[in-house]
mmCIF file of C-alpha atoms in Angstrom:
data_model
loop_
_atom_site.group_PDB
_atom_site.id
_atom_site.type_symbol
_atom_site.label_atom_id
_atom_site.label_comp_id
_atom_site.label_asym_id
_atom_site.label_seq_id
_atom_site.Cartn_x
_atom_site.Cartn_y
_atom_site.Cartn_z
ATOM 1 C CA MET Y 1 93.169 103.784 99.479
ATOM 2 C CA LEU Y 2 89.546 103.677 98.297
ATOM 3 C CA ALA Y 3 88.820 105.002 94.825
ATOM 4 C CA ARG Y 4 86.245 105.028 92.072
ATOM 5 C CA GLY Y 5 86.509 105.541 88.360
ATOM 6 C CA ALA Y 6 84.538 105.218 85.167
ATOM 7 C CA GLY Y 7 85.260 105.084 81.481
ATOM 8 C CA ILE Y 8 84.712 103.486 78.121
ATOM 9 C CA VAL Y 9 85.846 99.849 78.133
ATOM 10 C CA THR Y 10 88.635 99.676 75.549
ATOM 11 C CA CYS Y 11 90.063 96.248 76.355
ATOM 12 C CA ARG Y 12 89.305 93.100 78.356
ATOM 13 C CA GLN Y 13 91.942 90.427 78.898
ATOM 14 C CA ARG Y 14 92.019 87.185 80.847
ATOM 15 C CA PRO Y 15 95.441 85.572 80.375
ATOM 16 C CA GLY Y 16 95.678 81.870 81.058
ATOM 17 C CA THR Y 17 98.465 82.541 83.550
ATOM 18 C CA ALA Y 18 96.364 84.974 85.629
ATOM 19 C CA LYS Y 19 94.430 82.364 87.663
ATOM 20 C CA GLY Y 20 91.040 83.613 86.462
ATOM 21 C CA THR Y 21 91.762 87.317 86.979
ATOM 22 C CA LEU Y 22 90.244 89.721 84.449
ATOM 23 C CA PHE Y 23 92.084 92.869 83.351
ATOM 24 C CA ILE Y 24 90.022 95.755 81.982
ATOM 25 C CA THR Y 25 91.263 99.016 80.501
ATOM 26 C CA LEU Y 26 88.963 102.023 80.844
ATOM 27 C CA GLU Y 27 89.455 105.281 78.980
ATOM 28 C CA ASP Y 28 88.067 108.761 79.565
ATOM 29 C CA GLU Y 29 89.107 112.287 78.629
ATOM 30 C CA THR Y 30 91.939 112.223 81.193
ATOM 31 C CA GLY Y 31 93.568 108.945 80.137
ATOM 32 C CA LEU Y 32 93.532 105.232 80.900
ATOM 33 C CA THR Y 33 92.634 103.277 84.035
ATOM 34 C CA ASN Y 34 93.892 99.734 84.558
ATOM 35 C CA VAL Y 35 91.321 97.661 86.449
ATOM 36 C CA ILE Y 36 91.996 94.283 88.048
ATOM 37 C CA VAL Y 37 88.976 92.050 88.697
ATOM 38 C CA ARG Y 38 89.349 88.985 90.884
ATOM 39 C CA PRO Y 39 87.473 85.744 90.064
ATOM 40 C CA GLU Y 40 85.021 86.138 92.980
ATOM 41 C CA LEU Y 41 83.739 89.438 91.574
ATOM 42 C CA ILE Y 42 83.579 88.007 88.060
ATOM 43 C CA GLU Y 43 81.203 85.324 89.353
ATOM 44 C CA ARG Y 44 78.946 87.916 91.029
ATOM 45 C CA GLN Y 45 78.954 90.592 88.319
ATOM 46 C CA ARG Y 46 79.730 88.717 85.094
ATOM 47 C CA ARG Y 47 77.055 90.455 82.994
ATOM 48 C CA ALA Y 48 78.317 93.981 83.728
ATOM 49 C CA LEU Y 49 81.981 93.004 83.461
ATOM 50 C CA LEU Y 50 81.655 91.288 80.100
ATOM 51 C CA GLY Y 51 78.891 93.381 78.543
ATOM 52 C CA ALA Y 52 79.346 96.990 79.629
ATOM 53 C CA ARG Y 53 80.588 99.618 77.192
ATOM 54 C CA LEU Y 54 80.737 102.308 79.898
ATOM 55 C CA LEU Y 55 81.775 100.902 83.267
ATOM 56 C CA GLY Y 56 81.925 102.429 86.747
ATOM 57 C CA VAL Y 57 84.331 100.803 89.194
ATOM 58 C CA TYR Y 58 84.549 101.109 92.980
ATOM 59 C CA GLY Y 59 87.591 99.624 94.660
ATOM 60 C CA GLN Y 60 91.072 100.169 96.015
ATOM 61 C CA ILE Y 61 94.191 101.687 94.490
ATOM 62 C CA SER Y 62 97.230 99.430 94.157
ATOM 63 C CA ARG Y 63 100.640 100.924 93.347
ATOM 64 C CA GLN Y 64 103.585 98.886 92.095
ATOM 65 C CA GLY Y 65 106.377 101.317 91.342
ATOM 66 C CA GLN Y 66 104.946 103.818 88.891
ATOM 67 C CA VAL Y 67 102.156 101.480 87.782
ATOM 68 C CA VAL Y 68 98.758 102.182 89.355
ATOM 69 C CA HIS Y 69 95.822 99.756 89.237
ATOM 70 C CA LEU Y 70 92.265 99.958 90.507
ATOM 71 C CA ILE Y 71 91.352 96.676 92.231
ATOM 72 C CA ALA Y 72 87.613 96.325 91.617
ATOM 73 C CA GLY Y 73 85.299 95.689 94.550
ATOM 74 C CA ARG Y 74 82.064 96.560 92.733
ATOM 75 C CA VAL Y 75 81.187 97.550 89.180
ATOM 76 C CA VAL Y 76 78.214 99.327 87.633
ATOM 77 C CA ASP Y 77 77.177 99.147 83.974
ATOM 78 C CA HIS Y 78 76.519 102.722 82.818
ATOM 79 C CA SER Y 79 76.230 101.818 79.113
ATOM 80 C CA ALA Y 80 72.708 103.238 78.855
ATOM 81 C CA MET Y 81 74.231 106.699 79.319
ATOM 82 C CA LEU Y 82 76.010 106.339 75.963
ATOM 83 C CA GLY Y 83 72.775 106.264 73.983
ATOM 84 C CA LEU Y 84 73.423 105.296 70.374
ATOM 85 C CA LEU Y 85 77.174 106.010 70.446
ATOM 86 C CA ASP Y 86 78.931 103.073 68.779
ATOM 87 C CA VAL Y 87 81.671 101.842 71.130
ATOM 88 C CA HIS Y 88 83.639 98.604 70.769
ATOM 89 C CA SER Y 89 86.339 97.108 72.974
ATOM 90 C CA ARG Y 90 89.185 94.808 72.001
ATOM 91 C CA ASP Y 91 88.291 91.755 74.056
ATOM 92 C CA PHE Y 92 90.383 88.706 74.867
ATOM 93 C CA HIS Y 93 93.016 88.945 72.153
#
């Protein structure tokens, strides 16, 4: 199922056991979105993935039981829309 989402980047993780996959958590007024980014997309869109404070994601929904993920196919850095709002994510901890 195709989907899109956007939110403040609250966390980025790249576990050593994930074969280069990046996990991003987005937050908006409705809750959290778990985003999975495969290595091929990281290579193409590294700047947006690692630098955005407000990120738009286009991709596909993946359901595993009650856990829902958005598998990223394309991302867009919307950070300029935040203006001077001070936003920080917890990256790679």
